[in-house]
Coordinates of N, CA and C in Angstrom, one line a residue:
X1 N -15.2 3.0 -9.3 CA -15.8 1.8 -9.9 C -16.3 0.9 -8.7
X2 N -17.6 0.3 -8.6 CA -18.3 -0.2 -7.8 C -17.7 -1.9 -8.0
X3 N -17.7 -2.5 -7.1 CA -17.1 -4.0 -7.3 C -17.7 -4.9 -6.4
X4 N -17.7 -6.3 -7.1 CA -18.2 -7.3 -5.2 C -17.8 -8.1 -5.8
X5 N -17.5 -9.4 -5.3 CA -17.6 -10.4 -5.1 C -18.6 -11.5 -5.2
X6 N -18.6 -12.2 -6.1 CA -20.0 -12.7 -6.9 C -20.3 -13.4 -6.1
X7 N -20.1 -14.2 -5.0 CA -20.4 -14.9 -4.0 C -21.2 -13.9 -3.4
X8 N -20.9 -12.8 -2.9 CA -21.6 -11.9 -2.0 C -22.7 -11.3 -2.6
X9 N -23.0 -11.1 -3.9 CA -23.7 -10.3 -4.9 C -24.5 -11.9 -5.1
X10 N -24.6 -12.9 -5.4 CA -24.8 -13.9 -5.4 C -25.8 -14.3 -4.1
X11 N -25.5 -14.0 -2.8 CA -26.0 -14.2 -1.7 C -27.4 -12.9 -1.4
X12 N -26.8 -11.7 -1.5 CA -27.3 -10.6 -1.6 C -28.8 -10.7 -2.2
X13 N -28.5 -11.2 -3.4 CA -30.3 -10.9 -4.3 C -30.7 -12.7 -4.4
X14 N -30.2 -13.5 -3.9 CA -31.0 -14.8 -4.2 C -32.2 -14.8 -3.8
X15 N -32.9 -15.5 -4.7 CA -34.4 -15.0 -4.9 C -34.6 -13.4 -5.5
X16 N -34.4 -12.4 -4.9 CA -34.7 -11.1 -5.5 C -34.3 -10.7 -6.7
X17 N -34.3 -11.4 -8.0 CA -33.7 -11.1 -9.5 C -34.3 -9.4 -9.5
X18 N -35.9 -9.1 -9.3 CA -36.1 -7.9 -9.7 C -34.8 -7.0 -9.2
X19 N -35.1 -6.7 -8.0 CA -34.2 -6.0 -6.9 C -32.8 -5.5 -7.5
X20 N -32.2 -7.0 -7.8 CA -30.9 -6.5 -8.5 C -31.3 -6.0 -9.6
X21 N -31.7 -5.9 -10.5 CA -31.9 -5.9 -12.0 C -32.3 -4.1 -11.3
X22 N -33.2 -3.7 -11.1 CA -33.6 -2.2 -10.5 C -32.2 -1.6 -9.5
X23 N -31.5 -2.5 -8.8 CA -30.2 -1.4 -8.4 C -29.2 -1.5 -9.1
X24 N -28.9 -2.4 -10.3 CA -27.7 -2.6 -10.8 C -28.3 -2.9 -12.6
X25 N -28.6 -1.7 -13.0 CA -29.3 -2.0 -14.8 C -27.8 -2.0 -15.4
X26 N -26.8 -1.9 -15.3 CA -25.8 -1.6 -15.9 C -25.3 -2.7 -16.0
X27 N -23.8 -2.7 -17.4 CA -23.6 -4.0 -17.9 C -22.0 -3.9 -16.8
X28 N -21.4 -5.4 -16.9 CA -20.7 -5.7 -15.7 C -19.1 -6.4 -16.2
X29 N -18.2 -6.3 -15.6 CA -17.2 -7.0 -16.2 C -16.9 -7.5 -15.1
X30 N -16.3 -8.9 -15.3 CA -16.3 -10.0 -14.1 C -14.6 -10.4 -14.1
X31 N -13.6 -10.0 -13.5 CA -12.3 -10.4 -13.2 C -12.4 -11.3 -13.4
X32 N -12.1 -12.9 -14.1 CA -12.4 -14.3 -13.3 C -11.0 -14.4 -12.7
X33 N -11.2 -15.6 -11.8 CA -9.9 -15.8 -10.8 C -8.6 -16.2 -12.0
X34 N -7.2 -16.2 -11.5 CA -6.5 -16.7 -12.2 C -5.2 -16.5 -11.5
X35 N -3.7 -16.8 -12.0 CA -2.3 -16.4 -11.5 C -2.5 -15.4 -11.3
X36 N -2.4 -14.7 -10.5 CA -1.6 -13.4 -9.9 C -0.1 -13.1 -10.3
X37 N 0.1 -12.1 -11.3 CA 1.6 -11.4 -11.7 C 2.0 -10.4 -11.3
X38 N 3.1 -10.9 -10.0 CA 3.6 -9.5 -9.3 C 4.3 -8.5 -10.4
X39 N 3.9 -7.0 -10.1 CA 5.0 -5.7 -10.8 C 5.9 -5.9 -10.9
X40 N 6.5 -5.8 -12.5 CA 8.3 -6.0 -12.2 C 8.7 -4.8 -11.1
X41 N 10.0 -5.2 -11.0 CA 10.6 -4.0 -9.7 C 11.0 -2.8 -10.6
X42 N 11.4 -3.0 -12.0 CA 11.8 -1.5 -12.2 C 10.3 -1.2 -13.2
X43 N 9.1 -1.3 -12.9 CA 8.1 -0.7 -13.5 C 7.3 -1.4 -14.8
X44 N 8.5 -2.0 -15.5 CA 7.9 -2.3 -16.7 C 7.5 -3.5 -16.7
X45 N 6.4 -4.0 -17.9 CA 5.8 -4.9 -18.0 C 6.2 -6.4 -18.5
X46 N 6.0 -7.5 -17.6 CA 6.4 -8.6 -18.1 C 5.8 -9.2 -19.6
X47 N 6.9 -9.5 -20.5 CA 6.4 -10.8 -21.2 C 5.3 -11.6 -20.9
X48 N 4.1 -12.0 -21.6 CA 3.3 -12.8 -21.2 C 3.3 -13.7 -22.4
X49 N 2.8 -14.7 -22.2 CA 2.3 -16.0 -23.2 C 0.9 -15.7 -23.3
X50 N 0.4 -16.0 -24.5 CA -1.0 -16.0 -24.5 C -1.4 -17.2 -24.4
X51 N -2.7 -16.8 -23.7 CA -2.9 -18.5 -22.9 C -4.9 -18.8 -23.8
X52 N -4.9 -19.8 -23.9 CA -6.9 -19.6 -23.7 C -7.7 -19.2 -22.8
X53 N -8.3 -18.4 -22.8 CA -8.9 -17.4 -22.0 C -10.0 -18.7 -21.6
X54 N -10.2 -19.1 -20.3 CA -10.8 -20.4 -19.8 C -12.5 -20.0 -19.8
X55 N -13.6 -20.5 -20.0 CA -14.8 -19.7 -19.7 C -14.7 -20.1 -17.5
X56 N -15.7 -19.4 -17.2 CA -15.9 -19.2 -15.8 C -16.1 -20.8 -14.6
X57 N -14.8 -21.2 -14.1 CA -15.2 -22.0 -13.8 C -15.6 -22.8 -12.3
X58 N -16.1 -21.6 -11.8 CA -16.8 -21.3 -10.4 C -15.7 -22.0 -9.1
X59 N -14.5 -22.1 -9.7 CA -13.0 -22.4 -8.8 C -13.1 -21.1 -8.6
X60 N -12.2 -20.7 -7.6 CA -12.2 -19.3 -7.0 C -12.9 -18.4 -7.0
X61 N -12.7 -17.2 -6.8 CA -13.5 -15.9 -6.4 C -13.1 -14.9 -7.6
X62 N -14.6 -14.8 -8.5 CA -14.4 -13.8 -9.4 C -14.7 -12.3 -8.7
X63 N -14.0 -11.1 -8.9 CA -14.5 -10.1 -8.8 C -15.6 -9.1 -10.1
X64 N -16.7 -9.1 -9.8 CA -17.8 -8.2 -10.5 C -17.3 -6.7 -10.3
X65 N -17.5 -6.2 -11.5 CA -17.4 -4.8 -11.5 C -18.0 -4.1 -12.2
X66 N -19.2 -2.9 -11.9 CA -19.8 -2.3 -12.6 C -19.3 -1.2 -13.6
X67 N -20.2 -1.8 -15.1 CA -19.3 -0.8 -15.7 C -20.1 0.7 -15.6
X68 N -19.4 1.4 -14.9 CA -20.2 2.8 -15.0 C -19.4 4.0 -15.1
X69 N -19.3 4.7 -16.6 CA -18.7 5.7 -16.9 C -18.0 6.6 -15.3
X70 N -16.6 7.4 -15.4 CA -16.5 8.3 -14.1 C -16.8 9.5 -14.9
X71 N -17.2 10.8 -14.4 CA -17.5 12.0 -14.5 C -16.8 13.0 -15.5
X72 N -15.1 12.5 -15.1 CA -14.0 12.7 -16.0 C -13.8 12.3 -17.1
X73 N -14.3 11.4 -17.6 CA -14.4 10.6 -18.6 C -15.4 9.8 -18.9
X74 N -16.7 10.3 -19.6 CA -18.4 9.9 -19.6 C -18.0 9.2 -21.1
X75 N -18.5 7.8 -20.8 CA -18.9 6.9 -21.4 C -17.7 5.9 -21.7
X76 N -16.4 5.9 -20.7 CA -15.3 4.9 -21.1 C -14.8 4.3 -19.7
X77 N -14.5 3.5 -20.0 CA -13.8 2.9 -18.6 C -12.2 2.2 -19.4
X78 N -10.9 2.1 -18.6 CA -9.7 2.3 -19.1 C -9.7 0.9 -17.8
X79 N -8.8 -0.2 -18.6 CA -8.7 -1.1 -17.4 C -7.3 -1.1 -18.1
X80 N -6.0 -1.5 -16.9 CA -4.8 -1.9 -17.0 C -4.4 -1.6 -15.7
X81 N -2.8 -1.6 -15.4 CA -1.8 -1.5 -14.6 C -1.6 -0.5 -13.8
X82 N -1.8 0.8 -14.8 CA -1.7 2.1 -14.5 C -3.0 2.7 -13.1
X83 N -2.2 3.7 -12.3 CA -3.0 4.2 -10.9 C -4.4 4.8 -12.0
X84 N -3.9 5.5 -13.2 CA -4.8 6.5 -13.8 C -5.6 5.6 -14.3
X85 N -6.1 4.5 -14.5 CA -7.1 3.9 -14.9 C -8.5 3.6 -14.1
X86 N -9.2 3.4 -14.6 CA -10.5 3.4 -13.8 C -10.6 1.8 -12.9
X87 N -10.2 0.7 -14.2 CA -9.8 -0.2 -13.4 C -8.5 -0.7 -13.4
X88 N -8.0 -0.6 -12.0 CA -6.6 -1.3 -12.1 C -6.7 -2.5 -11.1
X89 N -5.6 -3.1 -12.4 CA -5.5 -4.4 -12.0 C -4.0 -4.6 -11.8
X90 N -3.8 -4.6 -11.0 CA -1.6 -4.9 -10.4 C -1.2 -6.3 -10.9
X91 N -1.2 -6.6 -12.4 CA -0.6 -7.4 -12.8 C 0.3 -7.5 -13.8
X92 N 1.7 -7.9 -13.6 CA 2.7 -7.2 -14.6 C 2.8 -7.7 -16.1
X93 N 1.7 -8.3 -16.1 CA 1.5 -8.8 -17.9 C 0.7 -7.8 -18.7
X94 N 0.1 -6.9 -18.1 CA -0.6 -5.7 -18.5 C -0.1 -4.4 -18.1
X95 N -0.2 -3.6 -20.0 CA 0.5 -2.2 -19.8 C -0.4 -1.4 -19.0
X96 N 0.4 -0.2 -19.1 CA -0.2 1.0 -18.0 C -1.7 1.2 -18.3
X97 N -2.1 0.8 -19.2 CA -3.0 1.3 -20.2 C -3.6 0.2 -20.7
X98 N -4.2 -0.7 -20.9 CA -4.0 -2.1 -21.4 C -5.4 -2.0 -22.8
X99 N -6.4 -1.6 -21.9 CA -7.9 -1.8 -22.8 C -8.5 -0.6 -22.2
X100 N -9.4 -0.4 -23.7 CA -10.9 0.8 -23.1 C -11.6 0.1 -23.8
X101 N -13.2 0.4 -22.8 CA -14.1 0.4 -23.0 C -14.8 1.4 -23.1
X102 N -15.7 1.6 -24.4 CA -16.7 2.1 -25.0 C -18.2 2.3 -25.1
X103 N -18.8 3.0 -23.8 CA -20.0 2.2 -24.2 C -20.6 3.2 -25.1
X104 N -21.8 2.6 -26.4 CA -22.3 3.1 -27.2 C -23.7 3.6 -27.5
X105 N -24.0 3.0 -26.3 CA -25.6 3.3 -25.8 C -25.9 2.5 -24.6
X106 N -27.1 2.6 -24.1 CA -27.7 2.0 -22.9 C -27.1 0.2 -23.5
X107 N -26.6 -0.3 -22.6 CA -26.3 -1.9 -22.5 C -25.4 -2.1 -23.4
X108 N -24.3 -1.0 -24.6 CA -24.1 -1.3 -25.5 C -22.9 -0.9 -25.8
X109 N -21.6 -1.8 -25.3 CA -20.1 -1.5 -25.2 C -19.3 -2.1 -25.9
X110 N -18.1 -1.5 -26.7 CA -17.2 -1.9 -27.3 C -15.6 -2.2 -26.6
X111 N -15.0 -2.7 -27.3 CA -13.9 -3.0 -26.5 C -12.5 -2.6 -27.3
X112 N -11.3 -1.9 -26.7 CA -10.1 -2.2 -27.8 C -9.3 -2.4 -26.9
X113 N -7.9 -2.9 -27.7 CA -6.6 -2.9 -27.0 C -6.2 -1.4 -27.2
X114 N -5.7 -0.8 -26.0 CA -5.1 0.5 -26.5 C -3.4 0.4 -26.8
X115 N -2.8 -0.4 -27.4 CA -1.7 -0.6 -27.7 C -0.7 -1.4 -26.9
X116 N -1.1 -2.1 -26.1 CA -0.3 -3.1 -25.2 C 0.6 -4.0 -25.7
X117 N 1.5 -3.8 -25.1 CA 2.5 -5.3 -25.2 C 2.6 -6.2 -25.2
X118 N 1.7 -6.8 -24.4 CA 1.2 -8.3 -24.4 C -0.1 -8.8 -25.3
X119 N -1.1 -7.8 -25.7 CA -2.4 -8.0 -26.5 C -2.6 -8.3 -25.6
X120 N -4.4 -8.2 -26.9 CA -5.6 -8.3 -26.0 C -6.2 -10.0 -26.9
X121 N -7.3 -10.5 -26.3 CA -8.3 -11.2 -27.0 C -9.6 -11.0 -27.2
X122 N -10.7 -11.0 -27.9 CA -12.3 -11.1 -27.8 C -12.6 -12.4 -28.2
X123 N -12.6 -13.3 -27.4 CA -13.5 -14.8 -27.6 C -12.4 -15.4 -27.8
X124 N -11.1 -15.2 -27.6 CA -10.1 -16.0 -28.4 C -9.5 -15.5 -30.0
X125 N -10.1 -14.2 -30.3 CA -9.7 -13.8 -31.2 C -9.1 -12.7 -31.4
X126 N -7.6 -12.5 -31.5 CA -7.1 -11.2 -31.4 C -7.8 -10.1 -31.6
X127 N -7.1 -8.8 -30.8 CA -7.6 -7.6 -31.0 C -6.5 -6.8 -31.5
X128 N -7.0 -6.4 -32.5 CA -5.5 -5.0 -33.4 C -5.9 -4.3 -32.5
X129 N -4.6 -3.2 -32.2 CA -4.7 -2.2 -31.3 C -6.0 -0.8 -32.2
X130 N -6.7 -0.4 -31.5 CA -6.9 0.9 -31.6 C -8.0 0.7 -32.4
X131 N -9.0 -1.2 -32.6 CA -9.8 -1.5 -33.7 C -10.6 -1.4 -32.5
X132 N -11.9 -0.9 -32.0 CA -12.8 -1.8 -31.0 C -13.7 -2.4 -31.7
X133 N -14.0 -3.3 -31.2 CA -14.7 -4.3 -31.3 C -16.2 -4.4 -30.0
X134 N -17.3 -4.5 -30.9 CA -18.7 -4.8 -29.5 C -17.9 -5.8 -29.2
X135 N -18.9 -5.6 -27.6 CA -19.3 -6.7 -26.8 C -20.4 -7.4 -27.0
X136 N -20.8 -8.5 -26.4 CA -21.9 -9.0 -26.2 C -21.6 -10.0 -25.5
X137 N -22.9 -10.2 -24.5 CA -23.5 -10.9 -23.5 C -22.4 -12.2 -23.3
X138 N -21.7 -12.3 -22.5 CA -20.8 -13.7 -21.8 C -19.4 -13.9 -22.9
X139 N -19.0 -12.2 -23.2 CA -18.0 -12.1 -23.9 C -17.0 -12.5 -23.4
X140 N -15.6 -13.0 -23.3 CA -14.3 -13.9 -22.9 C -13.6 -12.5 -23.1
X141 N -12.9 -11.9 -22.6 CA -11.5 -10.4 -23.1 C -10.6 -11.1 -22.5
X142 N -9.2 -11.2 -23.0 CA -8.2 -11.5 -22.2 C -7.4 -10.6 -22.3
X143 N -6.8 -9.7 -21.7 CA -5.4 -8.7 -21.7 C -4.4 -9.5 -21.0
X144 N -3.3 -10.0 -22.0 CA -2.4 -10.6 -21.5 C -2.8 -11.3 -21.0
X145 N -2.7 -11.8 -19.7 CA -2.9 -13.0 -19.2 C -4.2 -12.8 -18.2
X146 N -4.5 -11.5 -18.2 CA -5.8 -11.4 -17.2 C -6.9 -11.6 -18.1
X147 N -7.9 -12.8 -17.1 CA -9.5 -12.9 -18.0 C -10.2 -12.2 -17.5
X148 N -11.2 -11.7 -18.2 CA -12.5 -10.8 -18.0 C -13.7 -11.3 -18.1
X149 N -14.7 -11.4 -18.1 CA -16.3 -11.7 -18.8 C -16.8 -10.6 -18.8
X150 N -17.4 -10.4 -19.9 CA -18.4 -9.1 -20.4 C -20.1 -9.6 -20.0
X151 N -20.6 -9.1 -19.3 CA -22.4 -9.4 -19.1 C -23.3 -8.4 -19.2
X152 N -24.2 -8.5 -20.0 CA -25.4 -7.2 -19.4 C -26.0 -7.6 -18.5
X153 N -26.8 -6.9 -17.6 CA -27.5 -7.2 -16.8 C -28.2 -8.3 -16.4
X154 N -29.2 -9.1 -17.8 CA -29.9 -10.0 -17.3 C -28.5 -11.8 -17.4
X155 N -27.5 -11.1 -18.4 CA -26.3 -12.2 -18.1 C -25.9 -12.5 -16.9
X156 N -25.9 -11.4 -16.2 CA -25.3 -11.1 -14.9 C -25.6 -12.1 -14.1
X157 N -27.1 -11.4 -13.8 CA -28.3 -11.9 -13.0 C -28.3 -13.6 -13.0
X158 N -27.9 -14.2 -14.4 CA -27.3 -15.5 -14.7 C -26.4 -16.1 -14.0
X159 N -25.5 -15.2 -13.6 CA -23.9 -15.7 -13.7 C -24.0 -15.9 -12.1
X160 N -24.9 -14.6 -11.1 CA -25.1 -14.5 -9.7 C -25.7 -16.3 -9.2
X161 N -27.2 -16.6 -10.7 CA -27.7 -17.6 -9.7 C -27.0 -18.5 -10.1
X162 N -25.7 -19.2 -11.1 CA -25.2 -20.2 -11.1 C -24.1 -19.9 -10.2
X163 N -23.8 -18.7 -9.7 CA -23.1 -18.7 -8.5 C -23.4 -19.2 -6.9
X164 N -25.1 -19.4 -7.1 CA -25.4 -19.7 -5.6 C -25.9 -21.2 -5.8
X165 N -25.1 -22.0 -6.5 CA -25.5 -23.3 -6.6 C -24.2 -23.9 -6.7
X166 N -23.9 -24.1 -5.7 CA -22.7 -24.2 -4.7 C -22.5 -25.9 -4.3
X167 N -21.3 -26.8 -4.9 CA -21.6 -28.0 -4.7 C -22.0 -28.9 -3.5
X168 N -22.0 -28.4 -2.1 CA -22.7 -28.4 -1.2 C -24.1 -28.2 -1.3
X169 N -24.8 -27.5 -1.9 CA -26.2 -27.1 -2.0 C -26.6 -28.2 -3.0
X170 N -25.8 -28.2 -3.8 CA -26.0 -29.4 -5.0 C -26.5 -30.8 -4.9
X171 N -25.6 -30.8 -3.9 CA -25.2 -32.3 -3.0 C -26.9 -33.0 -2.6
X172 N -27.8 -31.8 -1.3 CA -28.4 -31.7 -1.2 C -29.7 -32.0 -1.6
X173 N -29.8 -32.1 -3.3 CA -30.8 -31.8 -4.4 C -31.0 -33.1 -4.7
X174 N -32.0 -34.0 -4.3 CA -31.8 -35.6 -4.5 C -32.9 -35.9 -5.3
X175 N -32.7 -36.7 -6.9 CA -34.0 -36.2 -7.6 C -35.0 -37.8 -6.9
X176 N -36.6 -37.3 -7.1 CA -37.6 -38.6 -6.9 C -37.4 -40.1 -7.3
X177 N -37.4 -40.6 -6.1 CA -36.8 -42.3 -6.5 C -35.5 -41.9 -6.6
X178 N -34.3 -41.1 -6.3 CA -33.1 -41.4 -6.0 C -32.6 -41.8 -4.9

């Protein structure tokens, strides 16, 4: 699974929207920052609270991650805890196994809980295990306590340039007659 750092990915294509859009057509799931939940020590998964999954609030460093089918498994991506998942995330509020994703055609993914302990959310709205549910464009997923954003491409491409407007750069921007 290909990953960056929206700040870097952000820096990378400013100005060049084509560019990205032609290396990276694929839709994206964005870690947003949040607590860090160390592993319990004997394996299993902590209790979590369900919290509001916050939208993106350019405090910390989200990690981007393309969603692109592996070879072994064409057309899903498996995010949770577990080494065997495509994406792991080492935090002990999420099972081994937490969510798959579905994709259903070019730009067009679904989402479920695959039976977790702590649940999942879409937008704030529970997920039954084993129901997926589409995505679309600037979707909110929470597994347990970890947040996600769902983007296609041109969302993306969104999320990169409100990433490169940086309140230093901001500062900067003085309107006529101010």
């Amino acid at each position: 699974m290909t990953s960056f750092l929206i700040s870097a990915l952000s820096r990378k294509f400013r100005g060049r929207q084509q560019e990205f859009l032609a290396a990276y057509p694929c839709c994206w799931l964005v870690w947003e920052p949040g607590v860090w939940k160390p592993p319990h020590k004997d394996g299993g998964t902590l209790a979590g609270i369900p919290i509001q999954t916050p939208a993106p609030t350019g405090v910390g460093e989200a990690l981007a991650l393309a969603l692109v089918s592996s070879a072994a498994r064409p057309g899903q991506v498996t995010v949770g805890r577990g080494a065997c998942c495509d994406v792991e995330i080492n935090d002990a509020t999420l099972s081994q196994t937490h969510l798959l994703l579905l994709e259903r055609g070019p730009g067009s993914w679904t989402v479920r809980d695959a039976g977790s302990k702590n649940g999942s959310w879409l937008d704030d709205v529970p997920l039954v295990p084993g129901v997926p549910k589409p995505l679309k464009n600037g979707a909110r997923v929470q597994a347990a306590q970890v947040c996600l954003s769902f983007y296609d491409p041109a969302g993306m491409l969104g999320r990169l340039e409100e990433a490169g407007v940086t309140p230093a750069r901001a500062q900067r921007i003085v309107p006529i007659g101010g």
